[in-house]
Amino acid sequence: LRIQYEGLLGSAAAGAAEVEYILNLGKESVVPTEGLLEANRLLLAYGVSATDTRRELVKFFSDFGSATGLSAARLQDMAYALGQVEAQGKANQIDMRQLANAGLNLATVYEKIAEQQGISAAAAKNLTSEGKLTAAILTPAIIALGDNYAEAAEKARNSTRGILANLKDITKINAGIAFESLLESLKPALRFAEEFAEAFDFTPIAKSFENLVNTMRLSLGALSADAASTADTITKSIGY
C-alpha cells in the first residue's frame, strides 16, 4: 500500500502518511478499510490533490457509510463522481445523478450549498443547470454534511455489528503490519528464486521427461489399445 501511494503522491513520506491516516480511520469505521483506501485512491486518480480536502472527503465517506450502512462499493461510486467533478472543475446533471445513485440525498446537498452561499435552495439547485456548480462549491458542502451523520456513525461504531467490523479490520491491519517485516526479510530469498528461475535451463528436464514418456509408450506398445484391458494387464504384471 505504501508503495502504491508513494507512486500516486510522488513521495515516500507522503505515501506513508496517507496510508497511516486511512488505516487509523478504518479502525474506527464500520466501513471496511479496503473500501476507504479505494475511495481515496479514486479521489487521487481524478486529481483531488489537496490533502486536507481529500482526507475530509474520506472522513465523510466513513461517517456516512457507518451511519447509513451504505456498502463500500456505493461509497466508491460517490468518490468516482466527486473525482470527475474535480477533474471537470464543475458538476453537471449527470454527475449529480451519479451522486444520487450512490446514495446521497441531493435535497440535503442543495440545502447545504444554499446555507454556505447565502442563496435559496432553489437557486442552489439551478446552479447545476446554469453550469455554475463548481467543485469549489460542491465539495465543501458535501464535507459539511458529515456533521449530520457523525452522531449516528458513532452509535453504529459502538453497536455489536460495528465492534465486530472494527475487530475484523484491526486484526487484519495489525496482522499485515506484523508480517510486513517477515516479508521484508524474505525478499532476498524470493529475489534469488526469481533470478534462479529466470536463469535456469529447464530443457534437460523437459527432454528427460519426454524420453520417459517415449519409453513408457514403447513398453506399452504391445498391449491392447483398450484402456481397461491395459490397466488390468499392468496390475497383474506387478502382482497386485
PDB file of C-alpha atoms in Angstrom:
ATOM      1  CA  LEU A   1       0.000   0.000   0.000  1.00  0.00           C
ATOM      2  CA  ARG A   2       2.730   2.447   0.912  1.00  0.00           C
ATOM      3  CA  ILE A   3       4.462   1.804  -2.413  1.00  0.00           C
ATOM      4  CA  GLN A   4       1.190   2.354  -4.330  1.00  0.00           C
ATOM      5  CA  TYR A   5       0.509   5.621  -2.548  1.00  0.00           C
ATOM      6  CA  GLU A   6       4.118   6.689  -2.962  1.00  0.00           C
ATOM      7  CA  GLY A   7       3.555   6.357  -6.704  1.00  0.00           C
ATOM      8  CA  LEU A   8       0.301   8.320  -6.561  1.00  0.00           C
ATOM      9  CA  LEU A   9       1.686  11.098  -4.357  1.00  0.00           C
ATOM     10  CA  GLY A  10       5.261  11.153  -5.627  1.00  0.00           C
ATOM     11  CA  SER A  11       6.812  10.899  -2.181  1.00  0.00           C
ATOM     12  CA  ALA A  12       7.587   8.041   0.197  1.00  0.00           C
ATOM     13  CA  ALA A  13       6.836  10.213   3.224  1.00  0.00           C
ATOM     14  CA  ALA A  14       3.519  11.431   1.778  1.00  0.00           C
ATOM     15  CA  GLY A  15       2.539   7.877   0.805  1.00  0.00           C
ATOM     16  CA  ALA A  16       3.294   6.542   4.296  1.00  0.00           C
ATOM     17  CA  ALA A  17       1.356   9.386   5.934  1.00  0.00           C
ATOM     18  CA  GLU A  18      -1.638   8.814   3.647  1.00  0.00           C
ATOM     19  CA  VAL A  19      -1.796   5.089   4.392  1.00  0.00           C
ATOM     20  CA  GLU A  20      -1.376   5.738   8.120  1.00  0.00           C
ATOM     21  CA  TYR A  21      -4.301   8.164   8.104  1.00  0.00           C
ATOM     22  CA  ILE A  22      -6.618   5.742   6.280  1.00  0.00           C
ATOM     23  CA  LEU A  23      -5.610   2.774   8.462  1.00  0.00           C
ATOM     24  CA  ASN A  24      -6.302   4.740  11.639  1.00  0.00           C
ATOM     25  CA  LEU A  25      -9.633   5.942  10.247  1.00  0.00           C
ATOM     26  CA  GLY A  26     -10.532   2.389   9.275  1.00  0.00           C
ATOM     27  CA  LYS A  27     -10.022   1.189  12.840  1.00  0.00           C
ATOM     28  CA  GLU A  28     -12.852   3.490  13.942  1.00  0.00           C
ATOM     29  CA  SER A  29     -15.190   2.964  10.991  1.00  0.00           C
ATOM     30  CA  VAL A  30     -17.831   0.369  10.187  1.00  0.00           C
ATOM     31  CA  VAL A  31     -16.815   0.791   6.539  1.00  0.00           C
ATOM     32  CA  PRO A  32     -14.056  -1.725   5.641  1.00  0.00           C
ATOM     33  CA  THR A  33     -10.610  -0.139   5.437  1.00  0.00           C
ATOM     34  CA  GLU A  34     -10.140  -1.517   1.904  1.00  0.00           C
ATOM     35  CA  GLY A  35     -13.233   0.441   0.833  1.00  0.00           C
ATOM     36  CA  LEU A  36     -11.861   3.686   2.264  1.00  0.00           C
ATOM     37  CA  LEU A  37      -8.469   3.078   0.650  1.00  0.00           C
ATOM     38  CA  GLU A  38     -10.078   2.528  -2.757  1.00  0.00           C
ATOM     39  CA  ALA A  39     -12.285   5.614  -2.404  1.00  0.00           C
ATOM     40  CA  ASN A  40      -9.209   7.653  -1.521  1.00  0.00           C
ATOM     41  CA  ARG A  41      -7.304   6.205  -4.466  1.00  0.00           C
ATOM     42  CA  LEU A  42     -10.116   7.229  -6.828  1.00  0.00           C
ATOM     43  CA  LEU A  43     -10.047  10.777  -5.492  1.00  0.00           C
ATOM     44  CA  LEU A  44      -6.302  10.925  -6.043  1.00  0.00           C
ATOM     45  CA  ALA A  45      -6.591   9.470  -9.532  1.00  0.00           C
ATOM     46  CA  TYR A  46      -9.060  12.184 -10.532  1.00  0.00           C
ATOM     47  CA  GLY A  47      -6.918  14.999  -9.203  1.00  0.00           C
ATOM     48  CA  VAL A  48      -8.199  15.739  -5.712  1.00  0.00           C
ATOM     49  CA  SER A  49      -4.664  16.691  -4.738  1.00  0.00           C
ATOM     50  CA  ALA A  50      -5.304  18.878  -1.682  1.00  0.00           C
ATOM     51  CA  THR A  51      -4.522  16.582   1.247  1.00  0.00           C
ATOM     52  CA  ASP A  52      -6.950  18.200   3.705  1.00  0.00           C
ATOM     53  CA  THR A  53      -9.835  18.145   1.207  1.00  0.00           C
ATOM     54  CA  ARG A  54      -9.204  14.517   0.315  1.00  0.00           C
ATOM     55  CA  ARG A  55      -8.984  13.420   3.932  1.00  0.00           C
ATOM     56  CA  GLU A  56     -12.148  15.319   4.834  1.00  0.00           C
ATOM     57  CA  LEU A  57     -13.985  13.592   1.976  1.00  0.00           C
ATOM     58  CA  VAL A  58     -12.773  10.162   3.109  1.00  0.00           C
ATOM     59  CA  LYS A  59     -13.863  11.028   6.655  1.00  0.00           C
ATOM     60  CA  PHE A  60     -17.281  11.921   5.219  1.00  0.00           C
ATOM     61  CA  PHE A  61     -17.419   8.555   3.418  1.00  0.00           C
ATOM     62  CA  SER A  62     -16.527   6.840   6.691  1.00  0.00           C
ATOM     63  CA  ASP A  63     -19.207   8.615   8.735  1.00  0.00           C
ATOM     64  CA  PHE A  64     -21.851   8.479   6.003  1.00  0.00           C
ATOM     65  CA  GLY A  65     -21.216   4.790   5.322  1.00  0.00           C
ATOM     66  CA  SER A  66     -21.159   3.906   9.027  1.00  0.00           C
ATOM     67  CA  ALA A  67     -24.381   5.802   9.740  1.00  0.00           C
ATOM     68  CA  THR A  68     -26.371   4.576   6.733  1.00  0.00           C
ATOM     69  CA  GLY A  69     -24.923   1.094   6.228  1.00  0.00           C
ATOM     70  CA  LEU A  70     -24.064   2.001   2.646  1.00  0.00           C
ATOM     71  CA  SER A  71     -21.735  -0.506   1.009  1.00  0.00           C
ATOM     72  CA  ALA A  72     -18.111   0.278   0.257  1.00  0.00           C
ATOM     73  CA  ALA A  73     -18.900  -0.107  -3.458  1.00  0.00           C
ATOM     74  CA  ARG A  74     -21.513   2.656  -3.310  1.00  0.00           C
ATOM     75  CA  LEU A  75     -19.087   4.923  -1.453  1.00  0.00           C
ATOM     76  CA  GLN A  76     -16.522   4.296  -4.148  1.00  0.00           C
ATOM     77  CA  ASP A  77     -19.124   5.297  -6.756  1.00  0.00           C
ATOM     78  CA  MET A  78     -19.535   8.528  -4.806  1.00  0.00           C
ATOM     79  CA  ALA A  79     -15.776   9.081  -4.797  1.00  0.00           C
ATOM     80  CA  TYR A  80     -15.703   8.426  -8.538  1.00  0.00           C
ATOM     81  CA  ALA A  81     -18.409  11.032  -9.166  1.00  0.00           C
ATOM     82  CA  LEU A  82     -16.707  13.630  -6.962  1.00  0.00           C
ATOM     83  CA  GLY A  83     -13.389  12.897  -8.655  1.00  0.00           C
ATOM     84  CA  GLN A  84     -14.999  13.578 -12.017  1.00  0.00           C
ATOM     85  CA  VAL A  85     -16.358  16.891 -10.740  1.00  0.00           C
ATOM     86  CA  GLU A  86     -12.866  17.825  -9.546  1.00  0.00           C
ATOM     87  CA  ALA A  87     -11.348  16.898 -12.911  1.00  0.00           C
ATOM     88  CA  GLN A  88     -14.004  18.872 -14.835  1.00  0.00           C
ATOM     89  CA  GLY A  89     -13.989  21.791 -12.443  1.00  0.00           C
ATOM     90  CA  LYS A  90     -17.765  21.771 -12.081  1.00  0.00           C
ATOM     91  CA  ALA A  91     -20.709  19.396 -11.730  1.00  0.00           C
ATOM     92  CA  ASN A  92     -23.298  18.693 -14.395  1.00  0.00           C
ATOM     93  CA  GLN A  93     -26.632  16.942 -14.066  1.00  0.00           C
ATOM     94  CA  ILE A  94     -25.101  13.541 -14.850  1.00  0.00           C
ATOM     95  CA  ASP A  95     -22.599  13.976 -12.015  1.00  0.00           C
ATOM     96  CA  MET A  96     -25.366  14.876  -9.585  1.00  0.00           C
ATOM     97  CA  ARG A  97     -27.406  11.876 -10.729  1.00  0.00           C
ATOM     98  CA  GLN A  98     -24.392   9.652 -10.085  1.00  0.00           C
ATOM     99  CA  LEU A  99     -24.121  11.044  -6.564  1.00  0.00           C
ATOM    100  CA  ALA A 100     -27.817  10.385  -6.023  1.00  0.00           C
ATOM    101  CA  ASN A 101     -27.484   6.831  -7.355  1.00  0.00           C
ATOM    102  CA  ALA A 102     -24.555   6.312  -4.968  1.00  0.00           C
ATOM    103  CA  GLY A 103     -26.848   7.119  -2.039  1.00  0.00           C
ATOM    104  CA  LEU A 104     -26.542  10.859  -1.455  1.00  0.00           C
ATOM    105  CA  ASN A 105     -29.741  12.848  -0.827  1.00  0.00           C
ATOM    106  CA  LEU A 106     -29.417  15.744  -3.263  1.00  0.00           C
ATOM    107  CA  ALA A 107     -32.014  17.834  -1.420  1.00  0.00           C
ATOM    108  CA  THR A 108     -29.730  17.986   1.621  1.00  0.00           C
ATOM    109  CA  VAL A 109     -26.774  18.814  -0.631  1.00  0.00           C
ATOM    110  CA  TYR A 110     -28.611  21.787  -2.175  1.00  0.00           C
ATOM    111  CA  GLU A 111     -29.750  22.935   1.260  1.00  0.00           C
ATOM    112  CA  LYS A 112     -26.158  22.937   2.492  1.00  0.00           C
ATOM    113  CA  ILE A 113     -24.986  24.788  -0.626  1.00  0.00           C
ATOM    114  CA  ALA A 114     -27.736  27.364  -0.096  1.00  0.00           C
ATOM    115  CA  GLU A 115     -26.665  27.795   3.528  1.00  0.00           C
ATOM    116  CA  GLN A 116     -22.994  28.230   2.647  1.00  0.00           C
ATOM    117  CA  GLN A 117     -23.568  30.502  -0.356  1.00  0.00           C
ATOM    118  CA  GLY A 118     -26.332  32.607   1.187  1.00  0.00           C
ATOM    119  CA  ILE A 119     -28.888  31.763  -1.501  1.00  0.00           C
ATOM    120  CA  SER A 120     -32.167  29.839  -1.655  1.00  0.00           C
ATOM    121  CA  ALA A 121     -32.292  26.060  -2.091  1.00  0.00           C
ATOM    122  CA  ALA A 122     -34.000  26.601  -5.480  1.00  0.00           C
ATOM    123  CA  ALA A 123     -31.197  28.901  -6.585  1.00  0.00           C
ATOM    124  CA  ALA A 124     -28.641  26.351  -5.359  1.00  0.00           C
ATOM    125  CA  LYS A 125     -30.304  23.637  -7.442  1.00  0.00           C
ATOM    126  CA  ASN A 126     -30.289  25.902 -10.504  1.00  0.00           C
ATOM    127  CA  LEU A 127     -26.506  26.243 -10.269  1.00  0.00           C
ATOM    128  CA  THR A 128     -26.202  22.819 -11.892  1.00  0.00           C
ATOM    129  CA  SER A 129     -28.292  23.618 -14.970  1.00  0.00           C
ATOM    130  CA  GLU A 130     -26.605  27.022 -15.241  1.00  0.00           C
ATOM    131  CA  GLY A 131     -23.171  25.388 -15.264  1.00  0.00           C
ATOM    132  CA  LYS A 132     -22.139  27.268 -12.125  1.00  0.00           C
ATOM    133  CA  LEU A 133     -21.920  24.432  -9.591  1.00  0.00           C
ATOM    134  CA  THR A 134     -18.146  24.315  -9.294  1.00  0.00           C
ATOM    135  CA  ALA A 135     -16.108  21.784  -7.363  1.00  0.00           C
ATOM    136  CA  ALA A 136     -15.162  24.626  -5.026  1.00  0.00           C
ATOM    137  CA  ILE A 137     -18.861  24.980  -4.118  1.00  0.00           C
ATOM    138  CA  LEU A 138     -19.987  21.334  -4.162  1.00  0.00           C
ATOM    139  CA  THR A 139     -17.113  19.652  -2.313  1.00  0.00           C
ATOM    140  CA  PRO A 140     -17.187  21.830   0.845  1.00  0.00           C
ATOM    141  CA  ALA A 141     -20.966  21.374   1.047  1.00  0.00           C
ATOM    142  CA  ILE A 142     -20.658  17.589   0.965  1.00  0.00           C
ATOM    143  CA  ILE A 143     -17.857  17.639   3.534  1.00  0.00           C
ATOM    144  CA  ALA A 144     -20.010  19.804   5.823  1.00  0.00           C
ATOM    145  CA  LEU A 145     -22.841  17.255   5.560  1.00  0.00           C
ATOM    146  CA  GLY A 146     -20.663  14.881   7.557  1.00  0.00           C
ATOM    147  CA  ASP A 147     -21.773  16.651  10.724  1.00  0.00           C
ATOM    148  CA  ASN A 148     -25.311  15.367  10.054  1.00  0.00           C
ATOM    149  CA  TYR A 149     -24.095  11.750  10.263  1.00  0.00           C
ATOM    150  CA  ALA A 150     -21.401  11.967  12.960  1.00  0.00           C
ATOM    151  CA  GLU A 151     -23.686  11.003  15.863  1.00  0.00           C
ATOM    152  CA  ALA A 152     -25.322   8.108  14.015  1.00  0.00           C
ATOM    153  CA  ALA A 153     -21.894   6.939  12.851  1.00  0.00           C
ATOM    154  CA  GLU A 154     -20.664   6.893  16.449  1.00  0.00           C
ATOM    155  CA  LYS A 155     -23.676   4.815  17.516  1.00  0.00           C
ATOM    156  CA  ALA A 156     -23.063   2.416  14.645  1.00  0.00           C
ATOM    157  CA  ARG A 157     -19.426   2.030  15.662  1.00  0.00           C
ATOM    158  CA  ASN A 158     -20.470   1.179  19.221  1.00  0.00           C
ATOM    159  CA  SER A 159     -23.083  -1.355  18.135  1.00  0.00           C
ATOM    160  CA  THR A 160     -22.343  -5.088  18.115  1.00  0.00           C
ATOM    161  CA  ARG A 161     -22.071  -5.006  14.334  1.00  0.00           C
ATOM    162  CA  GLY A 162     -19.737  -2.036  14.483  1.00  0.00           C
ATOM    163  CA  ILE A 163     -17.497  -3.577  17.133  1.00  0.00           C
ATOM    164  CA  LEU A 164     -17.230  -6.815  15.136  1.00  0.00           C
ATOM    165  CA  ALA A 165     -16.440  -4.865  11.956  1.00  0.00           C
ATOM    166  CA  ASN A 166     -13.752  -2.885  13.751  1.00  0.00           C
ATOM    167  CA  LEU A 167     -12.336  -6.020  15.356  1.00  0.00           C
ATOM    168  CA  LYS A 168     -12.043  -7.661  11.958  1.00  0.00           C
ATOM    169  CA  ASP A 169     -10.353  -4.605  10.466  1.00  0.00           C
ATOM    170  CA  ILE A 170      -7.971  -4.063  13.376  1.00  0.00           C
ATOM    171  CA  THR A 171      -6.945  -7.737  13.376  1.00  0.00           C
ATOM    172  CA  LYS A 172      -6.353  -7.680   9.637  1.00  0.00           C
ATOM    173  CA  ILE A 173      -4.383  -4.426   9.776  1.00  0.00           C
ATOM    174  CA  ASN A 174      -2.224  -5.462  12.725  1.00  0.00           C
ATOM    175  CA  ALA A 175      -1.544  -8.874  11.197  1.00  0.00           C
ATOM    176  CA  GLY A 176      -0.488  -7.178   7.977  1.00  0.00           C
ATOM    177  CA  ILE A 177       1.871  -4.873   9.839  1.00  0.00           C
ATOM    178  CA  ALA A 178       3.294  -7.771  11.856  1.00  0.00           C
ATOM    179  CA  PHE A 179       4.020  -9.847   8.752  1.00  0.00           C
ATOM    180  CA  GLU A 180       5.412  -6.898   6.836  1.00  0.00           C
ATOM    181  CA  SER A 181       8.839  -7.266   8.459  1.00  0.00           C
ATOM    182  CA  LEU A 182       8.784 -11.021   7.838  1.00  0.00           C
ATOM    183  CA  LEU A 183       8.048 -10.497   4.152  1.00  0.00           C
ATOM    184  CA  GLU A 184      10.804  -7.903   4.012  1.00  0.00           C
ATOM    185  CA  SER A 185      13.298 -10.413   5.444  1.00  0.00           C
ATOM    186  CA  LEU A 186      12.183 -12.982   2.854  1.00  0.00           C
ATOM    187  CA  LYS A 187      12.753 -10.573  -0.017  1.00  0.00           C
ATOM    188  CA  PRO A 188      16.397 -11.683  -0.687  1.00  0.00           C
ATOM    189  CA  ALA A 189      15.330 -15.350  -0.845  1.00  0.00           C
ATOM    190  CA  LEU A 190      12.415 -14.504  -3.129  1.00  0.00           C
ATOM    191  CA  ARG A 191      14.714 -12.417  -5.332  1.00  0.00           C
ATOM    192  CA  PHE A 192      17.163 -15.355  -5.531  1.00  0.00           C
ATOM    193  CA  ALA A 193      14.319 -17.711  -6.511  1.00  0.00           C
ATOM    194  CA  GLU A 194      13.173 -15.277  -9.178  1.00  0.00           C
ATOM    195  CA  GLU A 195      16.663 -14.905 -10.648  1.00  0.00           C
ATOM    196  CA  PHE A 196      17.276 -18.669 -10.427  1.00  0.00           C
ATOM    197  CA  ALA A 197      14.037 -19.452 -12.284  1.00  0.00           C
ATOM    198  CA  GLU A 198      14.921 -16.894 -14.929  1.00  0.00           C
ATOM    199  CA  ALA A 199      18.462 -18.232 -15.448  1.00  0.00           C
ATOM    200  CA  PHE A 200      17.867 -21.989 -15.061  1.00  0.00           C
ATOM    201  CA  ASP A 201      17.705 -24.057 -18.257  1.00  0.00           C
ATOM    202  CA  PHE A 202      14.714 -26.381 -17.968  1.00  0.00           C
ATOM    203  CA  THR A 203      15.419 -28.014 -21.366  1.00  0.00           C
ATOM    204  CA  PRO A 204      17.269 -31.098 -19.979  1.00  0.00           C
ATOM    205  CA  ILE A 205      14.424 -31.765 -17.538  1.00  0.00           C
ATOM    206  CA  ALA A 206      11.855 -31.470 -20.315  1.00  0.00           C
ATOM    207  CA  LYS A 207      13.963 -33.778 -22.523  1.00  0.00           C
ATOM    208  CA  SER A 208      14.265 -36.373 -19.759  1.00  0.00           C
ATOM    209  CA  PHE A 209      10.518 -36.321 -19.233  1.00  0.00           C
ATOM    210  CA  GLU A 210       9.987 -36.713 -22.975  1.00  0.00           C
ATOM    211  CA  ASN A 211      12.349 -39.745 -23.008  1.00  0.00           C
ATOM    212  CA  LEU A 212      10.446 -41.248 -20.059  1.00  0.00           C
ATOM    213  CA  VAL A 213       7.141 -40.867 -21.883  1.00  0.00           C
ATOM    214  CA  ASN A 214       8.602 -42.427 -25.038  1.00  0.00           C
ATOM    215  CA  THR A 215       9.969 -45.363 -23.030  1.00  0.00           C
ATOM    216  CA  MET A 216       6.589 -45.957 -21.416  1.00  0.00           C
ATOM    217  CA  ARG A 217       4.867 -45.738 -24.792  1.00  0.00           C
ATOM    218  CA  LEU A 218       7.259 -48.333 -26.271  1.00  0.00           C
ATOM    219  CA  SER A 219       6.814 -50.611 -23.251  1.00  0.00           C
ATOM    220  CA  LEU A 220       3.048 -50.491 -23.578  1.00  0.00           C
ATOM    221  CA  GLY A 221       3.055 -50.667 -27.351  1.00  0.00           C
ATOM    222  CA  ALA A 222       2.284 -54.388 -27.456  1.00  0.00           C
ATOM    223  CA  LEU A 223      -0.623 -54.039 -25.076  1.00  0.00           C
ATOM    224  CA  SER A 224      -4.253 -53.680 -26.069  1.00  0.00           C
ATOM    225  CA  ALA A 225      -5.441 -50.190 -27.030  1.00  0.00           C
ATOM    226  CA  ASP A 226      -8.379 -50.693 -24.676  1.00  0.00           C
ATOM    227  CA  ALA A 227      -7.633 -48.658 -21.503  1.00  0.00           C
ATOM    228  CA  ALA A 228      -9.373 -51.058 -19.131  1.00  0.00           C
ATOM    229  CA  SER A 229      -7.546 -54.077 -20.530  1.00  0.00           C
ATOM    230  CA  THR A 230      -4.220 -52.256 -20.421  1.00  0.00           C
ATOM    231  CA  ALA A 231      -4.761 -51.283 -16.793  1.00  0.00           C
ATOM    232  CA  ASP A 232      -5.680 -54.870 -15.936  1.00  0.00           C
ATOM    233  CA  THR A 233      -2.568 -56.250 -17.658  1.00  0.00           C
ATOM    234  CA  ILE A 234      -0.269 -53.805 -15.831  1.00  0.00           C
ATOM    235  CA  THR A 235      -1.927 -54.601 -12.488  1.00  0.00           C
ATOM    236  CA  LYS A 236      -1.420 -58.333 -12.981  1.00  0.00           C
ATOM    237  CA  SER A 237       2.179 -57.845 -14.088  1.00  0.00           C
ATOM    238  CA  ILE A 238       3.107 -56.261 -10.762  1.00  0.00           C
ATOM    239  CA  GLY A 239       1.353 -58.987  -8.811  1.00  0.00           C
ATOM    240  CA  TYR A 240      -1.425 -56.793  -7.308  1.00  0.00           C
TER     241      TYR A 240
END
